[in-house]
Amino acid sequence: MLNYKQLHYFWAVAKAGSIVRASERLNLTPQTLSGQIGLLEDALRAPLFLRVGRRLELTETGQLALSYADEIFQIGNELEEALRARPERHAIPFRVGVDDAVPKSIAYRLLTPAMELASPVRIVCREDKLVRLLVELAIQRVDLILADRPMPDEANVKGYSHKLGNCGITFFAAPRLAKTFKKKWPHVLDAAPLLIPGKDAAIRIPLMRWFDVHQLRPHIVGEFDDSALMQAFGQAGIGIFIAPSVIADEVRREHGVVVVGRTDEVTEQFYAISLERRLTHPAVVAINDTAHRELFATLVAS
């Protein structure tokens, strides 16, 4: 069984950057720390540190061990807080992975209901590529993933995709740029400067197919994995950009841009991916209910 005291000594040295500094903080001798870390390395059958001059550097195994140690001791701190606090005041941690293709505004509006539950919830958000978030889900380092697509068939993870909703897309441009367009929609896009989502975004292929169907050849001047960065470039007048129609009014107000056109022939879809076939976590249930009854339902009603 893993010796957690030795793991804590390793964690302290990794954080301090040297055995001497860690020994001062822990009130132990450097020899004691070195000996305990050596025992941990023997148990793991791999070195955790390499000495480079006077410095200690983590090995690949050490970096992996540190990432787990960070989480172990964070959970330990949460346990202490839970035992000290009154049960009704303890915030339940809710760890969410957000696919970086999901617009920040959509993620915020989907997650807000979880913060309004009767039982307090503390949200921990991690943004990354979907493929890496699925690994985090598999080892239960996140409770839920918000993504712009269902879980890929080839993913080696036993999880379930729950569709939250879908909507068309709206095209925006800075007012000065919009005034230069003379053609009618959608031909205004032909040869116009355009900012598009990166190749990993689910909307990318349907969008390019839609251009082909309508014989449009926009001048692509930028590709972005981060939708917020794409909107910032669009606000500066670099090119036309897209956003889900469900947040069109918000994008227009916040960025001072105008609507060039919209289409429902291309849709953005949003999913909650979890290890549960049937949603039971109260925060996840709140997110699912609000998505269906309010966020995406308002677009259909309008």
mmCIF file of N, CA and C in Angstrom, residues 214-274:
data_model
loop_
_atom_site.group_PDB
_atom_site.id
_atom_site.type_symbol
_atom_site.label_atom_id
_atom_site.label_comp_id
_atom_site.label_asym_id
_atom_site.label_seq_id
_atom_site.Cartn_x
_atom_site.Cartn_y
_atom_site.Cartn_z
ATOM 1 N N HIS A 214 -24.012 26.335 -51.278
ATOM 2 C CA HIS A 214 -24.466 27.653 -51.751
ATOM 3 C C HIS A 214 -23.444 28.325 -52.670
ATOM 4 N N GLN A 215 -22.406 27.561 -53.039
ATOM 5 C CA GLN A 215 -21.370 28.054 -53.952
ATOM 6 C C GLN A 215 -20.752 29.360 -53.443
ATOM 7 N N LEU A 216 -20.404 29.349 -52.179
ATOM 8 C CA LEU A 216 -19.778 30.511 -51.545
ATOM 9 C C LEU A 216 -18.302 30.219 -51.328
ATOM 10 N N ARG A 217 -17.459 31.196 -51.603
ATOM 11 C CA ARG A 217 -16.025 31.044 -51.419
ATOM 12 C C ARG A 217 -15.500 32.202 -50.565
ATOM 13 N N PRO A 218 -15.775 32.175 -49.254
ATOM 14 C CA PRO A 218 -15.268 33.242 -48.395
ATOM 15 C C PRO A 218 -13.740 33.189 -48.306
ATOM 16 N N HIS A 219 -13.153 34.338 -47.983
ATOM 17 C CA HIS A 219 -11.697 34.424 -47.815
ATOM 18 C C HIS A 219 -11.387 34.185 -46.337
ATOM 19 N N ILE A 220 -10.937 32.972 -46.016
ATOM 20 C CA ILE A 220 -10.681 32.617 -44.611
ATOM 21 C C ILE A 220 -9.384 33.276 -44.151
ATOM 22 N N VAL A 221 -9.501 34.184 -43.202
ATOM 23 C CA VAL A 221 -8.338 34.937 -42.718
ATOM 24 C C VAL A 221 -7.884 34.478 -41.331
ATOM 25 N N GLY A 222 -8.637 33.576 -40.701
ATOM 26 C CA GLY A 222 -8.222 33.111 -39.380
ATOM 27 C C GLY A 222 -9.009 31.892 -38.942
ATOM 28 N N GLU A 223 -8.324 30.993 -38.210
ATOM 29 C CA GLU A 223 -8.950 29.806 -37.630
ATOM 30 C C GLU A 223 -8.645 29.811 -36.131
ATOM 31 N N PHE A 224 -9.659 29.518 -35.322
ATOM 32 C CA PHE A 224 -9.508 29.656 -33.874
ATOM 33 C C PHE A 224 -10.105 28.466 -33.131
ATOM 34 N N ASP A 225 -9.327 27.897 -32.216
ATOM 35 C CA ASP A 225 -9.859 26.879 -31.317
ATOM 36 C C ASP A 225 -10.713 27.520 -30.224
ATOM 37 N N ASP A 226 -10.347 28.746 -29.845
ATOM 38 C CA ASP A 226 -11.044 29.458 -28.768
ATOM 39 C C ASP A 226 -12.054 30.427 -29.371
ATOM 40 N N SER A 227 -13.338 30.209 -29.110
ATOM 41 C CA SER A 227 -14.374 31.060 -29.700
ATOM 42 C C SER A 227 -14.299 32.492 -29.184
ATOM 43 N N ALA A 228 -13.867 32.665 -27.920
ATOM 44 C CA ALA A 228 -13.761 34.016 -27.363
ATOM 45 C C ALA A 228 -12.692 34.812 -28.104
ATOM 46 N N LEU A 229 -11.587 34.162 -28.468
ATOM 47 C CA LEU A 229 -10.533 34.842 -29.212
ATOM 48 C C LEU A 229 -11.015 35.177 -30.623
ATOM 49 N N MET A 230 -11.771 34.272 -31.231
ATOM 50 C CA MET A 230 -12.334 34.537 -32.554
ATOM 51 C C MET A 230 -13.254 35.757 -32.516
ATOM 52 N N GLN A 231 -14.067 35.857 -31.471
ATOM 53 C CA GLN A 231 -14.960 37.007 -31.335
ATOM 54 C C GLN A 231 -14.194 38.301 -31.128
ATOM 55 N N ALA A 232 -13.069 38.229 -30.413
ATOM 56 C CA ALA A 232 -12.249 39.427 -30.203
ATOM 57 C C ALA A 232 -11.682 39.928 -31.523
ATOM 58 N N PHE A 233 -11.228 39.013 -32.383
ATOM 59 C CA PHE A 233 -10.725 39.408 -33.699
ATOM 60 C C PHE A 233 -11.865 39.959 -34.556
ATOM 61 N N GLY A 234 -13.040 39.332 -34.442
ATOM 62 C CA GLY A 234 -14.189 39.826 -35.192
ATOM 63 C C GLY A 234 -14.604 41.214 -34.741
ATOM 64 N N GLN A 235 -14.575 41.456 -33.451
ATOM 65 C CA GLN A 235 -14.907 42.774 -32.913
ATOM 66 C C GLN A 235 -13.963 43.840 -33.441
ATOM 67 N N ALA A 236 -12.706 43.450 -33.669
ATOM 68 C CA ALA A 236 -11.716 44.397 -34.181
ATOM 69 C C ALA A 236 -11.855 44.647 -35.679
ATOM 70 N N GLY A 237 -12.786 43.938 -36.332
ATOM 71 C CA GLY A 237 -13.026 44.173 -37.756
ATOM 72 C C GLY A 237 -12.158 43.362 -38.688
ATOM 73 N N ILE A 238 -11.512 42.307 -38.155
ATOM 74 C CA ILE A 238 -10.637 41.482 -38.994
ATOM 75 C C ILE A 238 -11.445 40.650 -39.977
ATOM 76 N N GLY A 239 -12.636 40.236 -39.578
ATOM 77 C CA GLY A 239 -13.456 39.422 -40.473
ATOM 78 C C GLY A 239 -14.810 39.100 -39.862
ATOM 79 N N ILE A 240 -15.658 38.491 -40.665
ATOM 80 C CA ILE A 240 -16.958 38.002 -40.183
ATOM 81 C C ILE A 240 -16.701 36.771 -39.310
ATOM 82 N N PHE A 241 -17.500 36.597 -38.267
ATOM 83 C CA PHE A 241 -17.352 35.424 -37.415
ATOM 84 C C PHE A 241 -18.730 34.869 -37.067
ATOM 85 N N ILE A 242 -18.747 33.637 -36.558
ATOM 86 C CA ILE A 242 -20.018 32.988 -36.237
ATOM 87 C C ILE A 242 -20.136 32.751 -34.734
ATOM 88 N N ALA A 243 -21.376 32.566 -34.302
ATOM 89 C CA ALA A 243 -21.668 32.176 -32.920
ATOM 90 C C ALA A 243 -23.021 31.487 -32.926
ATOM 91 N N PRO A 244 -23.303 30.645 -31.943
ATOM 92 C CA PRO A 244 -24.621 30.006 -31.867
ATOM 93 C C PRO A 244 -25.722 31.059 -31.781
ATOM 94 N N SER A 245 -26.796 30.856 -32.526
ATOM 95 C CA SER A 245 -27.881 31.840 -32.561
ATOM 96 C C SER A 245 -28.517 32.055 -31.188
ATOM 97 N N VAL A 246 -28.425 31.070 -30.306
ATOM 98 C CA VAL A 246 -29.041 31.194 -28.992
ATOM 99 C C VAL A 246 -28.397 32.302 -28.158
ATOM 100 N N ILE A 247 -27.165 32.693 -28.495
ATOM 101 C CA ILE A 247 -26.512 33.784 -27.767
ATOM 102 C C ILE A 247 -26.278 34.997 -28.673
ATOM 103 N N ALA A 248 -27.021 35.097 -29.772
ATOM 104 C CA ALA A 248 -26.805 36.169 -30.750
ATOM 105 C C ALA A 248 -26.967 37.553 -30.132
ATOM 106 N N ASP A 249 -28.021 37.768 -29.359
ATOM 107 C CA ASP A 249 -28.243 39.088 -28.755
ATOM 108 C C ASP A 249 -27.114 39.449 -27.800
ATOM 109 N N GLU A 250 -26.658 38.473 -27.054
ATOM 110 C CA GLU A 250 -25.570 38.706 -26.108
ATOM 111 C C GLU A 250 -24.275 39.077 -26.829
ATOM 112 N N VAL A 251 -23.961 38.369 -27.902
ATOM 113 C CA VAL A 251 -22.745 38.650 -28.683
ATOM 114 C C VAL A 251 -22.816 40.052 -29.283
ATOM 115 N N ARG A 252 -23.988 40.384 -29.797
ATOM 116 C CA ARG A 252 -24.162 41.713 -30.425
ATOM 117 C C ARG A 252 -23.960 42.831 -29.406
ATOM 118 N N ARG A 253 -24.532 42.674 -28.217
ATOM 119 C CA ARG A 253 -24.405 43.717 -27.186
ATOM 120 C C ARG A 253 -22.981 43.822 -26.656
ATOM 121 N N GLU A 254 -22.386 42.684 -26.340
ATOM 122 C CA GLU A 254 -21.080 42.695 -25.680
ATOM 123 C C GLU A 254 -19.960 43.153 -26.605
ATOM 124 N N HIS A 255 -20.069 42.832 -27.894
ATOM 125 C CA HIS A 255 -18.964 43.130 -28.809
ATOM 126 C C HIS A 255 -19.249 44.302 -29.748
ATOM 127 N N GLY A 256 -20.440 44.872 -29.662
ATOM 128 C CA GLY A 256 -20.746 46.016 -30.513
ATOM 129 C C GLY A 256 -20.729 45.670 -31.987
ATOM 130 N N VAL A 257 -21.163 44.463 -32.339
ATOM 131 C CA VAL A 257 -21.149 44.020 -33.733
ATOM 132 C C VAL A 257 -22.585 43.963 -34.258
ATOM 133 N N VAL A 258 -22.710 43.772 -35.555
ATOM 134 C CA VAL A 258 -24.031 43.690 -36.174
ATOM 135 C C VAL A 258 -24.204 42.322 -36.808
ATOM 136 N N VAL A 259 -25.464 41.917 -36.954
ATOM 137 C CA VAL A 259 -25.771 40.629 -37.569
ATOM 138 C C VAL A 259 -25.726 40.762 -39.082
ATOM 139 N N VAL A 260 -24.918 39.917 -39.714
ATOM 140 C CA VAL A 260 -24.811 39.904 -41.172
ATOM 141 C C VAL A 260 -25.860 38.971 -41.763
ATOM 142 N N GLY A 261 -26.125 37.876 -41.065
ATOM 143 C CA GLY A 261 -27.114 36.895 -41.524
ATOM 144 C C GLY A 261 -27.125 35.707 -40.584
ATOM 145 N N ARG A 262 -28.055 34.807 -40.797
ATOM 146 C CA ARG A 262 -28.122 33.592 -39.962
ATOM 147 C C ARG A 262 -28.684 32.450 -40.787
ATOM 148 N N THR A 263 -28.404 31.244 -40.325
ATOM 149 C CA THR A 263 -28.932 30.063 -41.002
ATOM 150 C C THR A 263 -29.222 28.973 -39.979
ATOM 151 N N ASP A 264 -30.266 28.208 -40.256
ATOM 152 C CA ASP A 264 -30.577 27.027 -39.465
ATOM 153 C C ASP A 264 -30.205 25.753 -40.217
ATOM 154 N N GLU A 265 -29.611 25.929 -41.396
ATOM 155 C CA GLU A 265 -29.154 24.768 -42.165
ATOM 156 C C GLU A 265 -27.894 24.168 -41.545
ATOM 157 N N VAL A 266 -27.165 24.978 -40.802
ATOM 158 C CA VAL A 266 -25.997 24.520 -40.052
ATOM 159 C C VAL A 266 -26.326 24.709 -38.575
ATOM 160 N N THR A 267 -26.202 23.653 -37.796
ATOM 161 C CA THR A 267 -26.567 23.760 -36.381
ATOM 162 C C THR A 267 -25.399 23.382 -35.478
ATOM 163 N N GLU A 268 -25.344 24.074 -34.361
ATOM 164 C CA GLU A 268 -24.402 23.717 -33.293
ATOM 165 C C GLU A 268 -25.162 22.866 -32.291
ATOM 166 N N GLN A 269 -24.534 21.782 -31.858
ATOM 167 C CA GLN A 269 -25.156 20.886 -30.887
ATOM 168 C C GLN A 269 -24.322 20.874 -29.611
ATOM 169 N N PHE A 270 -25.000 20.656 -28.504
ATOM 170 C CA PHE A 270 -24.307 20.660 -27.216
ATOM 171 C C PHE A 270 -24.729 19.449 -26.410
ATOM 172 N N TYR A 271 -23.742 18.813 -25.800
ATOM 173 C CA TYR A 271 -23.961 17.564 -25.074
ATOM 174 C C TYR A 271 -23.336 17.616 -23.681
ATOM 175 N N ALA A 272 -23.954 16.883 -22.777
ATOM 176 C CA ALA A 272 -23.355 16.578 -21.482
ATOM 177 C C ALA A 272 -22.921 15.116 -21.548
ATOM 178 N N ILE A 273 -21.653 14.860 -21.287
ATOM 179 C CA ILE A 273 -21.130 13.496 -21.327
ATOM 180 C C ILE A 273 -20.791 13.078 -19.895
ATOM 181 N N SER A 274 -21.334 11.962 -19.476
ATOM 182 C CA SER A 274 -21.123 11.501 -18.099
ATOM 183 C C SER A 274 -20.939 9.997 -18.072
#
